[in-house]
PDB file of C-alpha atoms in Angstrom:
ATOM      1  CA  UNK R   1       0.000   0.000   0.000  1.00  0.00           C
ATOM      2  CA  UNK R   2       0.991   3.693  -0.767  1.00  0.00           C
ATOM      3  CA  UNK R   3      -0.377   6.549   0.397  1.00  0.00           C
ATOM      4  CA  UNK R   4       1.426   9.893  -0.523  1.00  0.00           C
ATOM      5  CA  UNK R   5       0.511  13.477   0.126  1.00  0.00           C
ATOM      6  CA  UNK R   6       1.838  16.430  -2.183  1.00  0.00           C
ATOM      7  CA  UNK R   7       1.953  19.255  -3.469  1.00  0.00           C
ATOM      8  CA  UNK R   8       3.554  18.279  -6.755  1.00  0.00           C
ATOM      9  CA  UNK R   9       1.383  17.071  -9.786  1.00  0.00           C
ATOM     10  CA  UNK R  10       1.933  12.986 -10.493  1.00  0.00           C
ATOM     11  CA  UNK R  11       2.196  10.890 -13.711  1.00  0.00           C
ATOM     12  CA  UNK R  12      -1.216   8.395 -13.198  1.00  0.00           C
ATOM     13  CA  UNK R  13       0.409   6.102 -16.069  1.00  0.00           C
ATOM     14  CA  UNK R  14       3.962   5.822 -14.696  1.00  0.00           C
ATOM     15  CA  UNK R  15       2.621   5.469 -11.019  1.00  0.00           C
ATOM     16  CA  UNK R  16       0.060   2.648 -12.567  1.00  0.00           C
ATOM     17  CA  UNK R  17       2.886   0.836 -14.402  1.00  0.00           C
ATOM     18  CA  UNK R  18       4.985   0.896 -11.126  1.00  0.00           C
ATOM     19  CA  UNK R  19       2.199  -0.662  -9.131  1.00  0.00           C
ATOM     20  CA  UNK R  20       1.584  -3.037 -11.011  1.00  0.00           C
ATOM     21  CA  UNK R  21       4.848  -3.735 -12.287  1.00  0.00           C
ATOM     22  CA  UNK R  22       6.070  -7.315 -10.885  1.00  0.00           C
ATOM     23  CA  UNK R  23       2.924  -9.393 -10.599  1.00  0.00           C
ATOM     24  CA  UNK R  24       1.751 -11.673 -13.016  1.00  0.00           C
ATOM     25  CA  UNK R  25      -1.541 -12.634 -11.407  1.00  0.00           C
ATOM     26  CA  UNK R  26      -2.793  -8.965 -11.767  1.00  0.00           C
ATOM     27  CA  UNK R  27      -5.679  -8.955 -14.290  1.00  0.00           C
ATOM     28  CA  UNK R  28      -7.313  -6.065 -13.361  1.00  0.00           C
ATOM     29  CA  UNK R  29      -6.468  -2.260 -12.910  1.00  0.00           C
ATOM     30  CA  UNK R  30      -8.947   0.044 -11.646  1.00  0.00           C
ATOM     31  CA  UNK R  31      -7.726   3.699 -11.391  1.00  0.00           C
ATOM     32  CA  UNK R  32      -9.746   7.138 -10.442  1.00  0.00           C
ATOM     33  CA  UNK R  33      -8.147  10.130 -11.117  1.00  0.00           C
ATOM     34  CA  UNK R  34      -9.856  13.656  -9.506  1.00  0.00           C
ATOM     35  CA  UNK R  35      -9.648  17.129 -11.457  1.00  0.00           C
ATOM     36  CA  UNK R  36     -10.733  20.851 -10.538  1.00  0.00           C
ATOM     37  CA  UNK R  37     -13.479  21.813 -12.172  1.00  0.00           C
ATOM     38  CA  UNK R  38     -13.478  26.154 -13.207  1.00  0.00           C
ATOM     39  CA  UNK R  39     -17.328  25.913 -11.769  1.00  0.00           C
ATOM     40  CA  UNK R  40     -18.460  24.560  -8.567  1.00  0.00           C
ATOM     41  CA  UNK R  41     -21.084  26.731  -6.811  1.00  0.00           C
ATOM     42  CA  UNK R  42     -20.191  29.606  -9.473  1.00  0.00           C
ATOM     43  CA  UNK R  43     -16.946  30.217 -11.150  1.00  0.00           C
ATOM     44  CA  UNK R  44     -13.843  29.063  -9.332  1.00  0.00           C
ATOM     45  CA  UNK R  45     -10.381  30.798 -10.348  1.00  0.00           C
ATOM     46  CA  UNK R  46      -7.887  28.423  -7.939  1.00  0.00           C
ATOM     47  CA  UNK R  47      -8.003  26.504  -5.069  1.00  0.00           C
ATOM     48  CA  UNK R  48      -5.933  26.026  -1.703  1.00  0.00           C
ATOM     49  CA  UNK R  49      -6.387  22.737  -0.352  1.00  0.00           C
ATOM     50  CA  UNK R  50      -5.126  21.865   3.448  1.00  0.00           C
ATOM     51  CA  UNK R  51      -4.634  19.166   5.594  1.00  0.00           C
ATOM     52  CA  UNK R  52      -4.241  17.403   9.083  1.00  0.00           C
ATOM     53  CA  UNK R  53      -0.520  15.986   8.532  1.00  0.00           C
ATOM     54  CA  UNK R  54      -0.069  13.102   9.946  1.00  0.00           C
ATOM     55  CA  UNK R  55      -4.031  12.675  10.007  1.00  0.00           C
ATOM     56  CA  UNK R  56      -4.471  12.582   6.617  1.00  0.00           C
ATOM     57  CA  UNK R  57      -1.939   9.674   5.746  1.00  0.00           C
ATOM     58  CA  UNK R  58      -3.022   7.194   9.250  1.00  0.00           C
ATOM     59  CA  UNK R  59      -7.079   8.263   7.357  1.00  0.00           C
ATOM     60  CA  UNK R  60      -6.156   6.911   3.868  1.00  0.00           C
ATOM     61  CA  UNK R  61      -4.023   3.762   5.281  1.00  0.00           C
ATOM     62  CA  UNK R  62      -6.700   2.599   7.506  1.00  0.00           C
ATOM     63  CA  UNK R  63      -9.650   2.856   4.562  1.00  0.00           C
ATOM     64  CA  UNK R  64      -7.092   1.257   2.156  1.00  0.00           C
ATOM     65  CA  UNK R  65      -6.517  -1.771   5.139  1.00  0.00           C
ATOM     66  CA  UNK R  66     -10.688  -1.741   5.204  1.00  0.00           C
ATOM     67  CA  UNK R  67     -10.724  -2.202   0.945  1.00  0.00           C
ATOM     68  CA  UNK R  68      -8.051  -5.158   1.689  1.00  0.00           C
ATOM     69  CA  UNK R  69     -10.449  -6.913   4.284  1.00  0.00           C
ATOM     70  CA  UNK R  70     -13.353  -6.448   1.844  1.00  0.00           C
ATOM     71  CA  UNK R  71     -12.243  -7.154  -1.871  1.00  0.00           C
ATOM     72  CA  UNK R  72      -9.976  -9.365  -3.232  1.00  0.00           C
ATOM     73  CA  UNK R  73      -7.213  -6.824  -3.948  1.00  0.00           C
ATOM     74  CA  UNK R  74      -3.204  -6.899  -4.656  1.00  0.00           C
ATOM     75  CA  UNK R  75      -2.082  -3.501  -3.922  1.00  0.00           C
ATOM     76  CA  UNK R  76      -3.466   0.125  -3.830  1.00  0.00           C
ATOM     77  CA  UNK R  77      -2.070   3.523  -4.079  1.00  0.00           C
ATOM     78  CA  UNK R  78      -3.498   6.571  -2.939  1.00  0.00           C
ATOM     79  CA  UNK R  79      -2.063  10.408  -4.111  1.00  0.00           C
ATOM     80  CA  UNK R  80      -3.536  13.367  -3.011  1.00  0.00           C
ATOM     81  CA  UNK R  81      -2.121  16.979  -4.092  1.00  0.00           C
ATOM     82  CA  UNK R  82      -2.398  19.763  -1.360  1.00  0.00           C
ATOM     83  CA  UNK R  83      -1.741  23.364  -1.857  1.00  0.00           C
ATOM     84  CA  UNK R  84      -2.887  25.731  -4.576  1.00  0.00           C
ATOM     85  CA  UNK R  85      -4.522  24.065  -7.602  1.00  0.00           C
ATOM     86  CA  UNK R  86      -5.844  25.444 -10.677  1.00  0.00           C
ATOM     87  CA  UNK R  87      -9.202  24.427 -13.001  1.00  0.00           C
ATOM     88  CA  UNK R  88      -7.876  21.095 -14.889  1.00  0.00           C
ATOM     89  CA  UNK R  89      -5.286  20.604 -12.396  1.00  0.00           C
ATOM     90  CA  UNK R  90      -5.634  17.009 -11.146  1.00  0.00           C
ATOM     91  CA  UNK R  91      -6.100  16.514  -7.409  1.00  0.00           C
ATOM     92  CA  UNK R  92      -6.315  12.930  -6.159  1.00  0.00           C
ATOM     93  CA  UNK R  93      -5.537   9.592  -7.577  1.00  0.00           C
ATOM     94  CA  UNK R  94      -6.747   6.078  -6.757  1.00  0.00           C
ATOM     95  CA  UNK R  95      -4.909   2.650  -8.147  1.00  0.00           C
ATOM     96  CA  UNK R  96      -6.495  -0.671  -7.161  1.00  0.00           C
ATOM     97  CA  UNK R  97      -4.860  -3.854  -8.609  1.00  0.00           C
ATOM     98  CA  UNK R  98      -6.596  -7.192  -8.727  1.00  0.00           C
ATOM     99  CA  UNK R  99      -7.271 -10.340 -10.553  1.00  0.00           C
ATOM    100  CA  UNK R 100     -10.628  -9.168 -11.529  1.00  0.00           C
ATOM    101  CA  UNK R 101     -12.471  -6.359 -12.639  1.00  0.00           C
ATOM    102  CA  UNK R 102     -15.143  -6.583  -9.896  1.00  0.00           C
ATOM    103  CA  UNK R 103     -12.786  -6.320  -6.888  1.00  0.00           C
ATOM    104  CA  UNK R 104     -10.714  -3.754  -8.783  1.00  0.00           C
ATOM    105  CA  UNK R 105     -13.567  -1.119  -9.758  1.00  0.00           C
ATOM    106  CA  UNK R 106     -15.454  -1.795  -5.960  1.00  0.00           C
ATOM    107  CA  UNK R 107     -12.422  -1.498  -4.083  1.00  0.00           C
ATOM    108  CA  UNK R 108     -11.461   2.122  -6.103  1.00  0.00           C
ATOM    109  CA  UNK R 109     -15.086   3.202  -5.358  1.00  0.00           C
ATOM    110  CA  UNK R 110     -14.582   2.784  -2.031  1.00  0.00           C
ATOM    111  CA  UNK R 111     -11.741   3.981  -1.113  1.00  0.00           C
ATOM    112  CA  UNK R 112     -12.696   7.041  -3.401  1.00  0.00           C
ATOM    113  CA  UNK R 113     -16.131   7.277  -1.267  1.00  0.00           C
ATOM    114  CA  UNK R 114     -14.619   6.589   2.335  1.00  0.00           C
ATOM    115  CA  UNK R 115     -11.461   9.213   1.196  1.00  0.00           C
ATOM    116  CA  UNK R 116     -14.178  12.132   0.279  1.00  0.00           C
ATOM    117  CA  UNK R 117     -15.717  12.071   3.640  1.00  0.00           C
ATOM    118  CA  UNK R 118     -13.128  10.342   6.213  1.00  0.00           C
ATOM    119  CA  UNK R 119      -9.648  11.868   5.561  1.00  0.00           C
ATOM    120  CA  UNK R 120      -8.757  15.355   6.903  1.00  0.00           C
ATOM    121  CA  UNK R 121      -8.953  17.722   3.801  1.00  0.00           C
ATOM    122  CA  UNK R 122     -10.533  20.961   3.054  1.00  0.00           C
ATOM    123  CA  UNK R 123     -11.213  22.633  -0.287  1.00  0.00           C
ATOM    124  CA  UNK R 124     -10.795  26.779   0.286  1.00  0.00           C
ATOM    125  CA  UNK R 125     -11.959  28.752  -3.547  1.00  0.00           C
ATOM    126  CA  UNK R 126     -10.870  31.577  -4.889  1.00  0.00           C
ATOM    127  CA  UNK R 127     -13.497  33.253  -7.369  1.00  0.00           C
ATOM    128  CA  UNK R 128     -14.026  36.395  -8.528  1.00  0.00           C
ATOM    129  CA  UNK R 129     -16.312  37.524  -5.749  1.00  0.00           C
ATOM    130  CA  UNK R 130     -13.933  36.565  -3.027  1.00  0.00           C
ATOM    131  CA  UNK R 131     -12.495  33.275  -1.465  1.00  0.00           C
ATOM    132  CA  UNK R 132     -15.017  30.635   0.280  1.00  0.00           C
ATOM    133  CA  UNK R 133     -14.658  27.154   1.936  1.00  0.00           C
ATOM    134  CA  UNK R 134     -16.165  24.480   0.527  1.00  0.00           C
ATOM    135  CA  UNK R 135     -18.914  22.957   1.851  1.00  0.00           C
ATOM    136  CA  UNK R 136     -19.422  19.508   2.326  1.00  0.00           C
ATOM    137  CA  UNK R 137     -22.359  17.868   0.605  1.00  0.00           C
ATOM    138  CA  UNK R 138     -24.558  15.709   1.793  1.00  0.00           C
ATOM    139  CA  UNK R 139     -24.386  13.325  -1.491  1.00  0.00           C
ATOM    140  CA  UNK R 140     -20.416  12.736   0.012  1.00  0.00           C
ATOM    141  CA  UNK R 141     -22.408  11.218   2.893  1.00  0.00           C
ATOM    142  CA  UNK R 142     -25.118   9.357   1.213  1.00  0.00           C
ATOM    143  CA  UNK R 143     -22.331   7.877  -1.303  1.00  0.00           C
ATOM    144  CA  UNK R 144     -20.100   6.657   1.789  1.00  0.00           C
ATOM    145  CA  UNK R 145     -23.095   5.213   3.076  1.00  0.00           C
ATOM    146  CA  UNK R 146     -23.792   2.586   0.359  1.00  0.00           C
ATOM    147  CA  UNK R 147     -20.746   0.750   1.685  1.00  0.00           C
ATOM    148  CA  UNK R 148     -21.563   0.270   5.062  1.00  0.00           C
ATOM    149  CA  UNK R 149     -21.733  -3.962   5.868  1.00  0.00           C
ATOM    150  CA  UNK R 150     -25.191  -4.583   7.121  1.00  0.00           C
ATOM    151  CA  UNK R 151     -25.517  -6.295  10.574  1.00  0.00           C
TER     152      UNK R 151
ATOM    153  CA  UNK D   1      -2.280  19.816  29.257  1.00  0.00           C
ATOM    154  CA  UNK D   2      -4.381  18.531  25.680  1.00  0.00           C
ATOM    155  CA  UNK D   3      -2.903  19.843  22.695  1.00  0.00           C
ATOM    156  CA  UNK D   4      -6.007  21.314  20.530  1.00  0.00           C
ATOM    157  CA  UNK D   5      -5.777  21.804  16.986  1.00  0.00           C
ATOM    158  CA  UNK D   6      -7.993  24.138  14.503  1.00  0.00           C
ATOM    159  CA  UNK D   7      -8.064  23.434  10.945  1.00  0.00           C
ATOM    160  CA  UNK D   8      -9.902  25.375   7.873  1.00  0.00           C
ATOM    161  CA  UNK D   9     -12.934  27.642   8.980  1.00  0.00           C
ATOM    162  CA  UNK D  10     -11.954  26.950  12.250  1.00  0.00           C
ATOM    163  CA  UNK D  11      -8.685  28.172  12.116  1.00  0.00           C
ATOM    164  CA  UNK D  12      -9.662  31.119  10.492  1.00  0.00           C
ATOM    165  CA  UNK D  13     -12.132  32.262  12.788  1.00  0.00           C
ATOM    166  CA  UNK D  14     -10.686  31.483  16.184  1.00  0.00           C
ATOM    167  CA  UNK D  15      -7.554  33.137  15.144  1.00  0.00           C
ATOM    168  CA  UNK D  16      -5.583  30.418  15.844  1.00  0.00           C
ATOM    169  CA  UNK D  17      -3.716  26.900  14.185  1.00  0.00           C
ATOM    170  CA  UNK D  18      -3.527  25.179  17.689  1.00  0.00           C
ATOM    171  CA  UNK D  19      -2.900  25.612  21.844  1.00  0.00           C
ATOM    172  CA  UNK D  20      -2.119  23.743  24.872  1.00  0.00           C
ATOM    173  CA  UNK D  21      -5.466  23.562  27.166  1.00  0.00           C
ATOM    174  CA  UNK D  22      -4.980  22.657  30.881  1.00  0.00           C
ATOM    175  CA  UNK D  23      -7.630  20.319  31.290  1.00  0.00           C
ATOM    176  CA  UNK D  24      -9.651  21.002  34.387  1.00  0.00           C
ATOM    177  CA  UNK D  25      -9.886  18.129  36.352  1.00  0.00           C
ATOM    178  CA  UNK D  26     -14.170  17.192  35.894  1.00  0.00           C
ATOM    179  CA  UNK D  27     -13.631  17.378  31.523  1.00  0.00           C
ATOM    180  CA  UNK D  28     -12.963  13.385  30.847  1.00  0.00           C
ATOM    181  CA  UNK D  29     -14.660  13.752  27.278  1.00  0.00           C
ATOM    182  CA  UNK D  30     -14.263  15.556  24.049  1.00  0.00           C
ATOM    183  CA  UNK D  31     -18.148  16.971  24.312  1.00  0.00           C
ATOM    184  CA  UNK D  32     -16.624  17.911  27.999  1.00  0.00           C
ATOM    185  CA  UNK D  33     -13.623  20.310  25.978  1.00  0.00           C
ATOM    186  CA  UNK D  34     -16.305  21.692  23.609  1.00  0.00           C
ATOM    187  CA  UNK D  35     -18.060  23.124  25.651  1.00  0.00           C
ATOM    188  CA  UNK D  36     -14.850  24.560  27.908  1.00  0.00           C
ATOM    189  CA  UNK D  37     -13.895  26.246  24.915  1.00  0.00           C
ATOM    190  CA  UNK D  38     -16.999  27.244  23.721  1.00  0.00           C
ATOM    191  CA  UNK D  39     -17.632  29.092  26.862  1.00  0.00           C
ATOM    192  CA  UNK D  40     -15.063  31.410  25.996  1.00  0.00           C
ATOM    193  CA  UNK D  41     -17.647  33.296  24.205  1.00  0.00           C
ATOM    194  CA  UNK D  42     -17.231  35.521  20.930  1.00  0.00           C
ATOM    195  CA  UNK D  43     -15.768  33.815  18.453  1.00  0.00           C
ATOM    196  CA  UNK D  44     -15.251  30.213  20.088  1.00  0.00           C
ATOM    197  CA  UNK D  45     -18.930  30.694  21.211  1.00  0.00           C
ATOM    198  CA  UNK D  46     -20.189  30.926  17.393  1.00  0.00           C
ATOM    199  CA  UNK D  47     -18.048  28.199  16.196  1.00  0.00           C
ATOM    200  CA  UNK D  48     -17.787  25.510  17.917  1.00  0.00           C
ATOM    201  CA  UNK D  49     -21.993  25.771  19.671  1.00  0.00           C
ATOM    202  CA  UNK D  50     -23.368  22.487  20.115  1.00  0.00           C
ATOM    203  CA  UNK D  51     -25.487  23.073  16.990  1.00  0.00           C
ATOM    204  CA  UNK D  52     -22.385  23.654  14.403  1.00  0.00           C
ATOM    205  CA  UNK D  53     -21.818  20.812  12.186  1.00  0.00           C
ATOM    206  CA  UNK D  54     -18.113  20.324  13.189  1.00  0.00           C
ATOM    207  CA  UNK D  55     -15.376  17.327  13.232  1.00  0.00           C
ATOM    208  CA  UNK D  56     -12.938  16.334  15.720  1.00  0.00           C
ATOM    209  CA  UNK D  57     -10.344  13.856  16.116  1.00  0.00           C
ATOM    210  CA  UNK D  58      -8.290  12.056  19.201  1.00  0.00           C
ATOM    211  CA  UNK D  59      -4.930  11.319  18.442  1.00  0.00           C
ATOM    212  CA  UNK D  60      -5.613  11.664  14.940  1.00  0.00           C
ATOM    213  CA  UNK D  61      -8.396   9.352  14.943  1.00  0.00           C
ATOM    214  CA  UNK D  62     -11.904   9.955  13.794  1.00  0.00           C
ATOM    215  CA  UNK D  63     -13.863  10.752  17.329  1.00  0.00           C
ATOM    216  CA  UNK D  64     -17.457  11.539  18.581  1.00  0.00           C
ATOM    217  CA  UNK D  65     -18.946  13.463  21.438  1.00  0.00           C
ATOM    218  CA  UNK D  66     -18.543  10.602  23.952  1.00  0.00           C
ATOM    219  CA  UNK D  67     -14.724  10.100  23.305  1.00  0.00           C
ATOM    220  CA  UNK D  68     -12.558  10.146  26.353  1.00  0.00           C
ATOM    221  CA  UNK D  69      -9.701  12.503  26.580  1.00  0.00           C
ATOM    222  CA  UNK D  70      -6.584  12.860  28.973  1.00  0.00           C
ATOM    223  CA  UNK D  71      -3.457  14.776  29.293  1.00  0.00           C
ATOM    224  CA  UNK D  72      -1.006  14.366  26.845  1.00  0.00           C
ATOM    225  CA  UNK D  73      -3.753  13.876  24.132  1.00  0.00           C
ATOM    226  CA  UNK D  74      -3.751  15.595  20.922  1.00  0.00           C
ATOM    227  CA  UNK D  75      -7.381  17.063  20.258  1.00  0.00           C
ATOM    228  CA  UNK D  76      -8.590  18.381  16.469  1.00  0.00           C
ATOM    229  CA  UNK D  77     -11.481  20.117  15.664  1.00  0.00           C
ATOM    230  CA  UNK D  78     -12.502  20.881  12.175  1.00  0.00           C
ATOM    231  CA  UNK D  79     -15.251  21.577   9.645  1.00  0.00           C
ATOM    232  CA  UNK D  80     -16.726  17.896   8.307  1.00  0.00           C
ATOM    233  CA  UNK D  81     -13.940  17.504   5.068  1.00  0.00           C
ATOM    234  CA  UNK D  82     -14.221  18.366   1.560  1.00  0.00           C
ATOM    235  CA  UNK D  83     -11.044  16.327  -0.079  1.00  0.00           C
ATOM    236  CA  UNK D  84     -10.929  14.508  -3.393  1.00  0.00           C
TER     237      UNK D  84
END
């Protein structure tokens, strides 16, 4: 498992070749890659993204060792830029490998889900009428939810 | 002593990244330090009233209103996160 938070931009092919590099019995890649959007709640110009060091990294681990327990998985790797960020910058990539598709694709999904509402970020925009912090949204939540084991 | 952090909004408005709190000695629980600090009216008051949707964390760990806390622990409270 990697989990790496940065301010520098990353290379989703290279870091997908590298993780899977090695291992024959992968048959399945399943990758997410986040971007900034110029528009959320009106027209965004940049973003400043923070975190809880420390936090953040101990977050992402522990809902990358709750994907293991749940899907059949070989490795994942989690990237997450912090600082500012511009509209088409990317901002967070997820790499599952696996034998199959079906572990691949749910395991990326959830750590995607659990990652958006779990691990110590915040979103801060800069638009033309001022700066604001993002709010969360309630379809984060509801999304998270989904995955919860029923008793 | 707790060490309490402030991230985001927070931050912002309380004027502050973090502090060392003396606990006093009947505060066993994070809803227990909430409320010490919201007492301090203004500012702290506003932000962290038992109505605001906010976060907090124990040790870097995810924690809810019933969480026990000590000295030597390191408190967080944030706004609920917006990564990804």
């Amino acid at each position: 498992m990697t989990v790496r938070v940065q301010t520098q931009d990353f290379d989703a092919s290279a870091e997908i070749g590298a993780l899977r590099r090695g291992n024959p019995k992968v048959g399945a890649v399943a990758s997410f890659i986040g971007i900034v959007r110029d528009v959320n709640e009106g027209a965004v110009a940049e973003m400043a993204l923070e975190h809880y060091p420390g936090m953040t990294e101990r977050a992402i681990e522990e809902i990358v060792t709750q994907a293991r327990g749940r899907w059949d998985i070989f490795d994942a790797l989690v990237i997450h830029r912090v600082g500012t960020l511009k509209p088409t910058d990317q901002i967070v990539l997820v790499v599952v490998t696996s034998g199959h598709r079906g572990d691949a694709f749910a395991a990326c999904e959830f750590i995607m889900d659990y990652l958006k509402t779990r691990a110590p970020f915040w979103k801060k925009e800069r638009t033309p009428s001022g700066e604001r912090w993002v709010e969360a949204r309630t379809s984060d939540d509801i999304a998270a939810e989904r995955w919860r084991l029923k008793g | 002593m707790v060490k309490v952090l402030y991230f985001a909004r927070l931050r912002e408005a309380l004027g502050t990244a973090g502090e060392e709190v003396a606990l006093p000695a009947s505060v066993t629980t994070l809803a227990g330090l909430r409320a010490v600090l919201s007492a301090r009216g203004g500012a702290w008051s506003e932000e962290l009233a038992a109505n605001r949707r906010i976060r907090a964390a124990v040790n870097q760990i995810m924690a809810d209103e019933q969480t026990a806390i000590a000295d030597g622990d390191e408190v967080a409270f944030f706004p609920p996160v917006t990564g990804g």
